[in-house]
Every structure is written in structure tokens, then in C-alpha cells.
Amino acid sequence: MDLGGFGGRRLPGVGRRLHTGVRWKISAAITLVGALVALALSLVVHNAARVSMLDNARDVQDERIQVAQRMYETTGRLNFMGLKINDPAIPKDLLAKAMAGRRATYVTDKPNGVPDIWAAVPLNDGRVLSLHTGFTDRSAEVMKDLDQALIVGSIVVVFGGCALGVLIGGQMSRRLRKAAAAAGEVAQGQTDVRVRDAIGGVVRDETDDLARAVDAMADALKQRLEAERRVTADIAHELRTPVTGLLTAAELLPPGRPTELVRDRAQAMRTLVEDVLEVARLDSASERAELQDIMLGEFVTRRVAVRDADVAVRVVHESEVTTDPRRLERVLGNLLANAVRHGRPPIEVTVESRVIRVRDHGPGFPEELLAEGPSRFRTGSRDRSGQGHGLGLTIAAGQARVLGARLTFRNVRPPGASDDVPAEGAVAVLWLPEHAPTNTGSYPMLED
């Protein structure tokens, strides 16, 4: 696509911003929250289960040390494995409680993470009877199974949250994309488009509020544009009659330089009034093309030769197109007039299939035009100013819309040169549609 130079300046740092969609932001947020909740619940459940099992193990150990004490005092025998008297490995805290005459239990952790369960009780002769066993294999297996279940559950929660986020975010993202597409159509001048109808849906949320606000703004803009168009058309229409009378009266003046100046200015005023009326008609979107089949290269060559024999025409590829010859000639004429008025020779016209390029070797288009498109009553920057009222490119763009075509502008610079380098010329490119522009309300002309 021949769009070089079209689109204005790039703001610093804009190209380096990370672009992410609402879908992935919501999905990431839900996934993160789900992961944090799953982790917190897993830790709580794991610790609660471990504490509960250790409390049960200590209760069992306490009951066993009591039974062992009674049996030892009765029979003098140590009947339980791990049962010792004055065990040197007994923890100091547990020994201190036993020496104080208290029966107690104690839990120690091994390096491998498996706890040891201790119980101690003082005997009548002042010695300490202690029982030492490890955490039961069954309890360890239960904890291991519980941890696996918690891990699996956490993974399920994370992936479930991610899927839910993608689903919710995807729905919101689709609605926002539809709203953005409809708003873009409104920005292109299709004020009949309704953003609320475009997004659809039965659930009302912030997207609907945004859509209604955009629709209200589009309605207000449409009313304002229509009011401006009517005022412009009314003023131009009222000026038409006195300007025509002024031009007729100028023809009755005696020959001479003053008469030529009056006639020239009267003709310029008449051209201005006609252009303003044409712009008003184009703004009303009521213009319709009368479509005919023409050979584009031959048509452009003949029309350019009639207007200016010094303009070179090069037909790279001939093609037959369906368009309105009168409006196409109007667009081509305005582009050539702009190149002659504001550019410098040589002026070149190239026809390639359905694309027409008009190039001059002047200072180039102003940056405002490249960024915003043609604007009425703006003749250009200080480097590309000149005589005229600035309606030529506006009319060309309006007629291109009626034809269903696209009109773009760019400046020619040396390869690799920055935007600060002066342009070596300006190029206006008219892209005619591949099919007849029936969506603009145009209709084919019936041949006799």
C-alpha cells in the first residue's frame, strides 16, 4: 500500500509501549487472585491438618506413657519399644517438666522433616520414664496425600480462574472492539452508525454507558455539521445571483486593464461560490455517482492532455473500471490544479491498474494535511502556500468518497531520510475500488 508519510508524527516512546488486551489483563488478574487464594488456603489446611495430627499423636503418646508407668511400677519391666529410664537424649525442656513432677509430651523435628513424639513422667524413685517414637507412617502418608490433593486443587483453581478470566475478558473485549469499530465508522463520517446497536447484548454494563455516550456525541456532531452545512449552502446560494449579475455587468465594461481586473475577480468569486456549493452538497452525503465502464489509462491520458499538455502521463497497466467519468475528471483536475499551484514541475501522472498517482517536485504537503487530511479554506503551510481558497483537495476527497475510492497524500524524501529533511515532491494517490461503489448509493448509467 502506498501510504508512506501518511499518518503524522510518532510521539516519543509510543512505539515502545506494551500493548495488551482487556481479555488478558482480566485473565491475569483472576489467575493471580486465584493462585494467591489457593496458596493461602493450602497453607492453612496443611498447617491445620499437621497440628491436628500432632495433637492426636501427643494424646496417644500421653496415654501410652501412663500405661507404661503403671506396668513398670507393677512389674518392673519396660514393655514398650522406645521406653527408657533417664534417657540421655530426652529434650531438655521435657526433662525439666518431668523433674518438676509433671507428666508432659514434646514434639521435635528431624532434619528430614518427620517429627518425633516424646512423652515423659516422673517415677516414685526420682527417675524419669520417657517414651520416644516417630511420627507414624500412616500419618505421614495421610499428610503426603493431603499435600498432593492441595497441589492438584490449587492447579485446578489457577487454570479454572484463567479460563474464567479469558471467558469474561473475551466477552468484554469483543464488546469493546465492536464499540471501537463503530466509533471508527462514526469518525469517518458515518453518523448513522449506532455504537449501542453494534455491541448488542442484553446485560447492561459500563460498555453500554460508553456506547450511549458516543451515540449522543455522534448525534450532536451530526446536528452541528448539518447546521453548518445548511448555513454554508444558504450563504453560497444567496451569493450566487449577485455574483452572476456582477460578472454579467463586468462584461459590459469598456475594454481596458481595470475591466480585466474586475472580470478576473468576479470570475474568481463565482468559482469560489460554486466550490462552496459543491462542498455543501458533498457534505450532505446526497451525491450519487453515475457509473460507466471506461478504460482508465486512455481516459486519464485524454483528460490530462486537454488540461495541460506539459504534464507527462505514464500508463503502467491499463484496466477497465466502473466509475463516474465526470466526478473522476473533477478529482483529477483538482489534483493537477493543486500540483500546478503549489508544487513545481515536472508534474507526472501515473496510471497503474486502478491507481492514479499525481506527483509534483515542490516542497511537499504540509504536515497538517498529512495528519488530518484536506481541510476547507486551508491553503497549506508557509512552504506550500499560494493563491486559492483551499477547497480543491476538499472537493477531490469528497468526490472520491462518492466514487467509493480512497485518496491519500504523502511526501517524497530520499530513502532512509528523516522527517526533518525537506521533501523532494508531493504525491496524491487515488485508489479506485475493485467493484462498482453501489454502497454509496451510486447507480449504473443505461446506454442507449
CSV table of C-alpha atoms in Angstrom, one decimal:
chain,number,residue,atom,x,y,z
A,1,MET,CA,0.0,0.0,0.0
A,2,ASP,CA,1.3,3.4,-1.0
A,3,LEU,CA,0.8,5.1,2.4
A,4,GLY,CA,4.3,6.3,3.2
A,5,GLY,CA,4.3,9.6,5.1
A,6,PHE,CA,0.6,9.3,5.8
A,7,GLY,CA,-0.4,9.5,9.5
A,8,GLY,CA,1.6,12.3,11.1
A,9,ARG,CA,4.4,12.3,13.6
A,10,ARG,CA,5.1,9.5,16.1
A,11,LEU,CA,5.1,10.6,19.7
A,12,PRO,CA,8.2,9.7,21.7
A,13,GLY,CA,8.0,6.4,23.4
A,14,VAL,CA,4.7,5.4,21.8
A,15,GLY,CA,6.2,2.7,19.6
A,16,ARG,CA,7.8,1.0,22.7
A,17,ARG,CA,4.6,0.7,24.7
A,18,LEU,CA,3.5,-2.8,25.5
A,19,HIS,CA,0.1,-3.5,24.0
A,20,THR,CA,-2.2,-5.9,25.9
A,21,GLY,CA,-5.9,-6.6,25.6
A,22,VAL,CA,-8.5,-6.4,28.3
A,23,ARG,CA,-9.1,-10.1,28.0
A,24,TRP,CA,-5.6,-11.0,29.1
A,25,LYS,CA,-5.5,-8.3,31.8
A,26,ILE,CA,-8.7,-9.7,33.4
A,27,SER,CA,-7.5,-13.3,32.9
A,28,ALA,CA,-4.1,-12.4,34.5
A,29,ALA,CA,-5.9,-10.7,37.4
A,30,ILE,CA,-8.3,-13.5,38.1
A,31,THR,CA,-5.5,-16.1,37.8
A,32,LEU,CA,-3.2,-14.2,40.2
A,33,VAL,CA,-6.0,-13.8,42.8
A,34,GLY,CA,-6.9,-17.5,42.4
A,35,ALA,CA,-3.3,-18.5,42.8
A,36,LEU,CA,-2.9,-16.4,46.0
A,37,VAL,CA,-6.2,-17.7,47.4
A,38,ALA,CA,-5.3,-21.3,46.6
A,39,LEU,CA,-1.8,-20.9,48.1
A,40,ALA,CA,-3.2,-19.3,51.3
A,41,LEU,CA,-5.9,-22.0,51.7
A,42,SER,CA,-3.4,-24.7,51.1
A,43,LEU,CA,-1.0,-23.4,53.7
A,44,VAL,CA,-3.9,-23.0,56.2
A,45,VAL,CA,-5.3,-26.5,55.5
A,46,HIS,CA,-1.8,-28.1,55.6
A,47,ASN,CA,-0.9,-26.5,58.9
A,48,ALA,CA,-4.3,-27.2,60.5
A,49,ALA,CA,-4.0,-30.9,59.5
A,50,ARG,CA,-0.5,-31.2,60.8
A,51,VAL,CA,-1.3,-29.6,64.1
A,52,SER,CA,-4.4,-31.8,64.4
A,53,MET,CA,-2.4,-34.9,63.7
A,54,LEU,CA,0.4,-33.9,66.1
A,55,ASP,CA,-2.1,-33.2,68.8
A,56,ASN,CA,-3.7,-36.7,68.3
A,57,ALA,CA,-0.2,-38.2,68.3
A,58,ARG,CA,0.7,-36.4,71.6
A,59,ASP,CA,-2.6,-37.6,73.2
A,60,VAL,CA,-1.8,-41.2,72.1
A,61,GLN,CA,1.7,-40.8,73.5
A,62,ASP,CA,0.4,-39.5,76.7
A,63,GLU,CA,-1.9,-42.4,77.1
A,64,ARG,CA,0.9,-44.9,76.3
A,65,ILE,CA,3.3,-43.3,78.9
A,66,GLN,CA,0.6,-43.6,81.6
A,67,VAL,CA,0.0,-47.3,80.7
A,68,ALA,CA,3.8,-47.9,80.7
A,69,GLN,CA,4.2,-46.2,84.1
A,70,ARG,CA,1.6,-48.4,85.7
A,71,MET,CA,3.0,-51.5,84.2
A,72,TYR,CA,6.6,-50.6,85.2
A,73,GLU,CA,5.5,-49.8,88.8
A,74,THR,CA,3.7,-53.1,88.9
A,75,THR,CA,6.0,-55.5,87.1
A,76,GLY,CA,9.3,-53.5,86.9
A,77,ARG,CA,9.5,-54.2,83.2
A,78,LEU,CA,9.7,-51.8,80.2
A,79,ASN,CA,7.2,-53.3,77.7
A,80,PHE,CA,7.1,-50.6,75.0
A,81,MET,CA,9.6,-50.0,72.3
A,82,GLY,CA,11.3,-46.7,72.8
A,83,LEU,CA,10.6,-46.7,76.5
A,84,LYS,CA,13.6,-45.8,78.6
A,85,ILE,CA,14.6,-44.6,82.1
A,86,ASN,CA,16.7,-41.5,82.3
A,87,ASP,CA,17.2,-41.4,78.5
A,88,PRO,CA,20.2,-39.1,77.8
A,89,ALA,CA,18.6,-38.0,74.5
A,90,ILE,CA,15.4,-36.6,76.2
A,91,PRO,CA,14.9,-32.9,75.3
A,92,LYS,CA,15.9,-30.5,78.0
A,93,ASP,CA,12.5,-28.8,78.2
A,94,LEU,CA,10.7,-32.1,78.6
A,95,LEU,CA,13.2,-33.2,81.2
A,96,ALA,CA,12.8,-30.0,83.2
A,97,LYS,CA,9.0,-30.5,83.3
A,98,ALA,CA,9.4,-34.2,84.4
A,99,MET,CA,11.9,-33.2,87.1
A,100,ALA,CA,9.3,-30.7,88.3
A,101,GLY,CA,6.9,-33.6,88.9
A,102,ARG,CA,4.8,-33.1,85.8
A,103,ARG,CA,3.8,-35.6,83.1
A,104,ALA,CA,4.3,-33.9,79.6
A,105,THR,CA,4.7,-34.5,75.9
A,106,TYR,CA,7.1,-32.9,73.5
A,107,VAL,CA,7.5,-32.8,69.7
A,108,THR,CA,10.8,-32.4,67.9
A,109,ASP,CA,11.6,-32.1,64.2
A,110,LYS,CA,14.2,-34.2,62.5
A,111,PRO,CA,16.3,-32.9,59.6
A,112,ASN,CA,14.1,-34.8,57.2
A,113,GLY,CA,11.0,-33.0,58.4
A,114,VAL,CA,9.4,-36.0,60.1
A,115,PRO,CA,8.6,-35.1,63.8
A,116,ASP,CA,9.4,-37.2,66.9
A,117,ILE,CA,6.9,-37.6,69.6
A,118,TRP,CA,8.2,-37.7,73.2
A,119,ALA,CA,6.4,-38.3,76.5
A,120,ALA,CA,7.9,-38.3,80.0
A,121,VAL,CA,6.6,-38.9,83.5
A,122,PRO,CA,8.5,-38.9,86.9
A,123,LEU,CA,8.7,-42.1,88.8
A,124,ASN,CA,8.4,-42.5,92.6
A,125,ASP,CA,12.2,-43.0,93.0
A,126,GLY,CA,13.0,-39.7,91.3
A,127,ARG,CA,14.0,-41.1,87.9
A,128,VAL,CA,12.3,-40.2,84.7
A,129,LEU,CA,10.5,-42.6,82.5
A,130,SER,CA,10.4,-41.4,78.8
A,131,LEU,CA,8.8,-42.8,75.7
A,132,HIS,CA,10.2,-41.8,72.2
A,133,THR,CA,8.5,-42.7,68.9
A,134,GLY,CA,8.5,-41.3,65.5
A,135,PHE,CA,5.5,-39.8,63.6
A,136,THR,CA,3.5,-42.8,62.4
A,137,ASP,CA,3.9,-43.9,58.8
A,138,ARG,CA,0.1,-43.7,58.3
A,139,SER,CA,0.0,-40.1,59.5
A,140,ALA,CA,2.9,-39.3,57.2
A,141,GLU,CA,1.1,-40.9,54.3
A,142,VAL,CA,-2.0,-39.0,55.1
A,143,MET,CA,-0.1,-35.7,55.1
A,144,LYS,CA,1.6,-36.6,51.9
A,145,ASP,CA,-1.8,-37.4,50.2
A,146,LEU,CA,-3.3,-34.2,51.6
A,147,ASP,CA,-0.4,-32.1,50.2
A,148,GLN,CA,-0.8,-33.8,46.8
A,149,ALA,CA,-4.5,-33.1,46.9
A,150,LEU,CA,-3.9,-29.5,47.8
A,151,ILE,CA,-1.4,-29.1,45.0
A,152,VAL,CA,-3.8,-30.6,42.4
A,153,GLY,CA,-6.6,-28.5,43.8
A,154,SER,CA,-4.5,-25.3,43.5
A,155,ILE,CA,-3.6,-26.1,39.9
A,156,VAL,CA,-7.2,-26.7,39.1
A,157,VAL,CA,-8.2,-23.4,40.7
A,158,VAL,CA,-5.5,-21.5,38.8
A,159,PHE,CA,-6.4,-22.9,35.5
A,160,GLY,CA,-10.1,-22.6,36.2
A,161,GLY,CA,-9.5,-18.9,37.1
A,162,CYS,CA,-7.5,-18.4,33.9
A,163,ALA,CA,-10.3,-19.9,31.8
A,164,LEU,CA,-12.9,-17.9,33.5
A,165,GLY,CA,-10.8,-14.7,33.0
A,166,VAL,CA,-10.4,-15.5,29.3
A,167,LEU,CA,-14.2,-16.1,29.0
A,168,ILE,CA,-15.2,-12.9,30.9
A,169,GLY,CA,-12.4,-10.8,29.4
A,170,GLY,CA,-13.1,-12.1,25.9
A,171,GLN,CA,-16.8,-11.1,26.1
A,172,MET,CA,-15.9,-7.6,27.3
A,173,SER,CA,-13.1,-7.4,24.8
A,174,ARG,CA,-15.4,-8.3,21.9
A,175,ARG,CA,-17.9,-5.7,23.0
A,176,LEU,CA,-15.2,-3.0,23.3
A,177,ARG,CA,-13.8,-4.0,19.9
A,178,LYS,CA,-17.3,-3.7,18.3
A,179,ALA,CA,-17.7,-0.3,20.0
A,180,ALA,CA,-14.3,0.9,18.8
A,181,ALA,CA,-15.1,-0.3,15.2
A,182,ALA,CA,-18.5,1.5,15.3
A,183,ALA,CA,-16.9,4.6,16.8
A,184,GLY,CA,-14.3,4.5,14.0
A,185,GLU,CA,-17.1,4.4,11.4
A,186,VAL,CA,-18.6,7.5,13.1
A,187,ALA,CA,-15.2,9.2,13.0
A,188,GLN,CA,-15.1,8.5,9.2
A,189,GLY,CA,-18.4,10.4,8.8
A,190,GLN,CA,-21.0,7.6,9.1
A,191,THR,CA,-23.0,9.4,11.7
A,192,ASP,CA,-26.0,7.0,11.2
A,193,VAL,CA,-24.0,4.2,12.9
A,194,ARG,CA,-25.1,3.4,16.5
A,195,VAL,CA,-22.5,2.0,18.8
A,196,ARG,CA,-25.1,0.6,21.2
A,197,ASP,CA,-26.7,-1.5,18.4
A,198,ALA,CA,-23.2,-2.6,17.3
A,199,ILE,CA,-22.2,-4.1,20.6
A,200,GLY,CA,-25.5,-5.9,21.2
A,201,GLY,CA,-26.1,-7.9,24.3
A,202,VAL,CA,-28.8,-7.9,27.0
A,203,VAL,CA,-26.7,-7.2,30.0
A,204,ARG,CA,-26.0,-3.6,30.8
A,205,ASP,CA,-22.6,-2.6,32.0
A,206,GLU,CA,-20.1,0.2,31.6
A,207,THR,CA,-19.7,-0.6,27.9
A,208,ASP,CA,-23.3,0.3,27.3
A,209,ASP,CA,-22.8,3.6,29.1
A,210,LEU,CA,-19.8,4.3,26.9
A,211,ALA,CA,-21.8,3.3,23.8
A,212,ARG,CA,-24.7,5.6,24.7
A,213,ALA,CA,-22.3,8.5,25.3
A,214,VAL,CA,-20.6,8.0,21.9
A,215,ASP,CA,-24.0,7.8,20.3
A,216,ALA,CA,-25.1,11.0,21.9
A,217,MET,CA,-21.9,12.7,20.9
A,218,ALA,CA,-22.4,11.5,17.3
A,219,ASP,CA,-25.9,12.8,17.2
A,220,ALA,CA,-24.8,16.2,18.5
A,221,LEU,CA,-22.0,16.3,16.0
A,222,LYS,CA,-24.3,15.3,13.2
A,223,GLN,CA,-26.7,18.1,14.1
A,224,ARG,CA,-23.9,20.6,14.3
A,225,LEU,CA,-22.4,19.6,10.9
A,226,GLU,CA,-25.8,19.6,9.3
A,227,ALA,CA,-26.4,23.1,10.7
A,228,GLU,CA,-23.1,24.3,9.4
A,229,ARG,CA,-23.7,22.7,6.0
A,230,ARG,CA,-27.1,24.4,5.7
A,231,VAL,CA,-25.6,27.8,6.6
A,232,THR,CA,-22.8,27.4,4.1
A,233,ALA,CA,-25.2,26.3,1.4
A,234,ASP,CA,-27.6,29.1,2.1
A,235,ILE,CA,-24.9,31.7,2.1
A,236,ALA,CA,-23.4,30.4,-1.2
A,237,HIS,CA,-26.8,30.1,-2.8
A,238,GLU,CA,-27.6,33.7,-1.8
A,239,LEU,CA,-24.3,34.9,-3.2
A,240,ARG,CA,-24.8,33.1,-6.5
A,241,THR,CA,-27.3,35.5,-8.0
A,242,PRO,CA,-25.5,38.8,-7.2
A,243,VAL,CA,-22.1,37.3,-8.3
A,244,THR,CA,-23.6,36.2,-11.6
A,245,GLY,CA,-25.1,39.7,-12.0
A,246,LEU,CA,-21.7,41.2,-11.2
A,247,LEU,CA,-20.0,39.0,-13.8
A,248,THR,CA,-22.6,40.0,-16.4
A,249,ALA,CA,-22.1,43.7,-15.6
A,250,ALA,CA,-18.3,43.3,-15.9
A,251,GLU,CA,-18.8,42.0,-19.4
A,252,LEU,CA,-20.4,45.4,-20.3
A,253,LEU,CA,-17.5,47.5,-19.2
A,254,PRO,CA,-15.3,49.0,-21.8
A,255,PRO,CA,-12.0,47.2,-22.7
A,256,GLY,CA,-9.0,48.0,-20.6
A,257,ARG,CA,-6.9,46.9,-17.7
A,258,PRO,CA,-9.4,47.8,-15.0
A,259,THR,CA,-12.1,45.9,-16.8
A,260,GLU,CA,-9.8,42.8,-16.9
A,261,LEU,CA,-9.1,43.0,-13.2
A,262,VAL,CA,-12.9,43.3,-12.4
A,263,ARG,CA,-13.7,40.4,-14.6
A,264,ASP,CA,-10.9,38.3,-13.1
A,265,ARG,CA,-12.0,38.9,-9.5
A,266,ALA,CA,-15.7,38.4,-10.4
A,267,GLN,CA,-14.9,35.1,-12.1
A,268,ALA,CA,-12.8,34.0,-9.0
A,269,MET,CA,-15.7,34.9,-6.7
A,270,ARG,CA,-18.1,32.9,-8.9
A,271,THR,CA,-15.7,29.9,-8.8
A,272,LEU,CA,-15.5,30.2,-5.0
A,273,VAL,CA,-19.3,30.3,-4.7
A,274,GLU,CA,-19.6,27.2,-6.9
A,275,ASP,CA,-17.0,25.3,-5.0
A,276,VAL,CA,-18.7,26.2,-1.6
A,277,LEU,CA,-22.0,24.9,-3.0
A,278,GLU,CA,-20.3,21.7,-4.2
A,279,VAL,CA,-18.7,21.2,-0.8
A,280,ALA,CA,-22.1,21.6,0.9
A,281,ARG,CA,-23.6,19.0,-1.5
A,282,LEU,CA,-20.8,16.6,-0.7
A,283,ASP,CA,-21.2,17.1,3.0
A,284,SER,CA,-24.9,16.3,2.8
A,285,ALA,CA,-24.0,12.8,1.5
A,286,SER,CA,-26.8,13.1,-1.1
A,287,GLU,CA,-24.5,12.9,-4.1
A,288,ARG,CA,-24.7,9.7,-6.2
A,289,ALA,CA,-22.3,8.6,-8.9
A,290,GLU,CA,-23.5,7.8,-12.4
A,291,LEU,CA,-21.4,4.7,-13.2
A,292,GLN,CA,-19.9,3.8,-16.6
A,293,ASP,CA,-17.3,1.4,-17.8
A,294,ILE,CA,-14.1,3.2,-19.0
A,295,MET,CA,-10.5,2.4,-19.9
A,296,LEU,CA,-8.8,4.2,-17.1
A,297,GLY,CA,-5.4,4.8,-18.8
A,298,GLU,CA,-6.9,6.1,-22.0
A,299,PHE,CA,-9.4,8.3,-20.1
A,300,VAL,CA,-6.7,9.9,-17.9
A,301,THR,CA,-4.4,10.5,-20.9
A,302,ARG,CA,-7.1,12.3,-22.9
A,303,ARG,CA,-8.2,14.4,-19.9
A,304,VAL,CA,-4.7,15.5,-18.9
A,305,ALA,CA,-3.8,16.4,-22.4
A,306,VAL,CA,-6.8,18.7,-22.6
A,307,ARG,CA,-5.9,20.4,-19.3
A,308,ASP,CA,-2.2,20.7,-19.6
A,309,ALA,CA,0.0,19.3,-22.4
A,310,ASP,CA,3.1,19.8,-20.3
A,311,VAL,CA,2.1,17.1,-17.8
A,312,ALA,CA,3.5,13.7,-18.6
A,313,VAL,CA,1.2,10.7,-18.4
A,314,ARG,CA,2.6,7.2,-18.0
A,315,VAL,CA,0.2,4.2,-18.2
A,316,VAL,CA,2.0,1.2,-16.5
A,317,HIS,CA,-1.0,-1.1,-16.7
A,318,GLU,CA,-4.3,-0.4,-18.5
A,319,SER,CA,-7.5,-1.6,-16.9
A,320,GLU,CA,-11.2,-1.2,-17.3
A,321,VAL,CA,-13.0,0.4,-14.3
A,322,THR,CA,-16.6,1.2,-13.4
A,323,THR,CA,-16.8,4.8,-12.2
A,324,ASP,CA,-18.4,8.2,-12.8
A,325,PRO,CA,-16.3,9.9,-15.5
A,326,ARG,CA,-17.4,13.4,-14.6
A,327,ARG,CA,-16.5,13.0,-11.0
A,328,LEU,CA,-13.3,11.3,-11.8
A,329,GLU,CA,-12.3,14.1,-14.1
A,330,ARG,CA,-13.2,16.6,-11.3
A,331,VAL,CA,-10.9,14.8,-8.9
A,332,LEU,CA,-8.1,14.5,-11.4
A,333,GLY,CA,-8.4,18.2,-12.3
A,334,ASN,CA,-8.3,19.4,-8.8
A,335,LEU,CA,-5.2,17.3,-8.0
A,336,LEU,CA,-3.5,18.7,-11.1
A,337,ALA,CA,-4.5,22.2,-10.2
A,338,ASN,CA,-3.1,21.8,-6.7
A,339,ALA,CA,0.2,20.4,-8.1
A,340,VAL,CA,0.5,23.3,-10.6
A,341,ARG,CA,-0.4,26.0,-8.0
A,342,HIS,CA,1.6,24.7,-5.0
A,343,GLY,CA,4.2,22.4,-6.5
A,344,ARG,CA,6.9,22.7,-9.1
A,345,PRO,CA,7.4,21.0,-12.5
A,346,PRO,CA,7.8,18.4,-13.7
A,347,ILE,CA,4.3,17.1,-12.9
A,348,GLU,CA,3.8,13.5,-13.5
A,349,VAL,CA,0.7,11.3,-13.7
A,350,THR,CA,1.0,7.5,-13.4
A,351,VAL,CA,-1.8,5.1,-14.1
A,352,GLU,CA,-1.3,1.5,-12.8
A,353,SER,CA,-4.4,-0.7,-12.9
A,354,ARG,CA,-7.0,1.1,-10.7
A,355,VAL,CA,-4.5,3.5,-9.1
A,356,ILE,CA,-3.8,7.1,-10.2
A,357,ARG,CA,-0.7,9.0,-8.9
A,358,VAL,CA,-0.2,12.7,-9.3
A,359,ARG,CA,3.3,13.8,-8.4
A,360,ASP,CA,5.0,17.2,-8.4
A,361,HIS,CA,8.5,18.2,-7.4
A,362,GLY,CA,7.6,21.0,-5.0
A,363,PRO,CA,8.1,21.4,-1.2
A,364,GLY,CA,5.6,18.7,-0.4
A,365,PHE,CA,2.3,18.7,1.5
A,366,PRO,CA,2.1,20.4,4.9
A,367,GLU,CA,2.2,18.1,7.9
A,368,GLU,CA,-1.3,19.1,9.0
A,369,LEU,CA,-2.7,17.8,5.7
A,370,LEU,CA,-0.8,14.5,6.0
A,371,ALA,CA,-2.0,14.0,9.6
A,372,GLU,CA,-5.6,15.3,9.3
A,373,GLY,CA,-6.5,15.2,5.6
A,374,PRO,CA,-7.7,18.1,3.4
A,375,SER,CA,-9.5,20.9,5.2
A,376,ARG,CA,-11.5,23.6,3.6
A,377,PHE,CA,-10.1,27.2,3.5
A,378,ARG,CA,-6.6,26.0,4.4
A,379,THR,CA,-4.2,26.6,1.5
A,380,GLY,CA,-1.2,24.9,3.2
A,381,SER,CA,1.9,25.8,5.3
A,382,ARG,CA,4.3,28.6,4.7
A,383,ASP,CA,6.3,26.3,2.4
A,384,ARG,CA,3.4,25.3,0.3
A,385,SER,CA,1.1,28.4,0.3
A,386,GLY,CA,-0.2,30.1,-2.7
A,387,GLN,CA,-3.2,31.6,-4.3
A,388,GLY,CA,-6.5,29.9,-3.8
A,389,HIS,CA,-9.2,29.2,-1.2
A,390,GLY,CA,-8.2,25.7,-0.1
A,391,LEU,CA,-11.3,23.9,-1.4
A,392,GLY,CA,-9.7,21.9,-4.2
A,393,LEU,CA,-8.4,19.0,-2.2
A,394,THR,CA,-11.5,19.0,0.0
A,395,ILE,CA,-13.7,18.7,-3.1
A,396,ALA,CA,-11.4,16.0,-4.5
A,397,ALA,CA,-11.6,14.0,-1.3
A,398,GLY,CA,-15.4,14.4,-1.2
A,399,GLN,CA,-15.8,13.3,-4.8
A,400,ALA,CA,-13.5,10.3,-4.2
A,401,ARG,CA,-15.9,9.2,-1.3
A,402,VAL,CA,-18.8,9.4,-3.7
A,403,LEU,CA,-16.8,7.1,-6.1
A,404,GLY,CA,-16.1,4.7,-3.3
A,405,ALA,CA,-12.4,5.5,-3.8
A,406,ARG,CA,-9.7,6.4,-1.4
A,407,LEU,CA,-7.5,9.5,-1.7
A,408,THR,CA,-4.1,9.5,0.2
A,409,PHE,CA,-1.3,12.0,0.3
A,410,ARG,CA,2.4,11.6,1.1
A,411,ASN,CA,5.7,13.5,0.6
A,412,VAL,CA,8.7,12.1,-1.3
A,413,ARG,CA,12.0,12.1,0.6
A,414,PRO,CA,15.3,10.3,-0.1
A,415,PRO,CA,15.4,6.7,1.1
A,416,GLY,CA,16.2,6.5,4.8
A,417,ALA,CA,15.8,10.2,5.3
A,418,SER,CA,14.1,11.6,8.5
A,419,ASP,CA,11.0,13.8,8.5
A,420,ASP,CA,13.3,16.8,9.1
A,421,VAL,CA,14.8,16.5,5.6
A,422,PRO,CA,13.0,18.8,3.1
A,423,ALA,CA,10.6,16.9,0.8
A,424,GLU,CA,11.5,16.4,-2.9
A,425,GLY,CA,7.9,16.4,-4.0
A,426,ALA,CA,4.3,15.5,-3.2
A,427,VAL,CA,2.3,12.6,-4.3
A,428,ALA,CA,-1.5,12.3,-4.3
A,429,VAL,CA,-2.8,8.8,-4.8
A,430,LEU,CA,-6.3,7.9,-5.9
A,431,TRP,CA,-7.3,4.3,-5.2
A,432,LEU,CA,-10.4,3.3,-7.3
A,433,PRO,CA,-12.5,0.4,-5.9
A,434,GLU,CA,-12.3,-3.0,-7.5
A,435,HIS,CA,-16.0,-3.2,-7.7
A,436,ALA,CA,-18.7,-0.7,-8.5
A,437,PRO,CA,-19.4,1.5,-5.4
A,438,THR,CA,-23.0,0.6,-5.0
A,439,ASN,CA,-22.7,1.0,-1.2
A,440,THR,CA,-22.6,4.8,-1.8
A,441,GLY,CA,-26.0,4.8,-3.5
A,442,SER,CA,-24.5,5.1,-7.0
A,443,TYR,CA,-26.2,3.6,-9.9
A,444,PRO,CA,-25.1,2.4,-13.4
A,445,MET,CA,-26.0,4.5,-16.5
A,446,LEU,CA,-28.0,2.7,-19.1
A,447,GLU,CA,-26.6,3.0,-22.6
A,448,ASP,CA,-28.9,4.0,-25.4
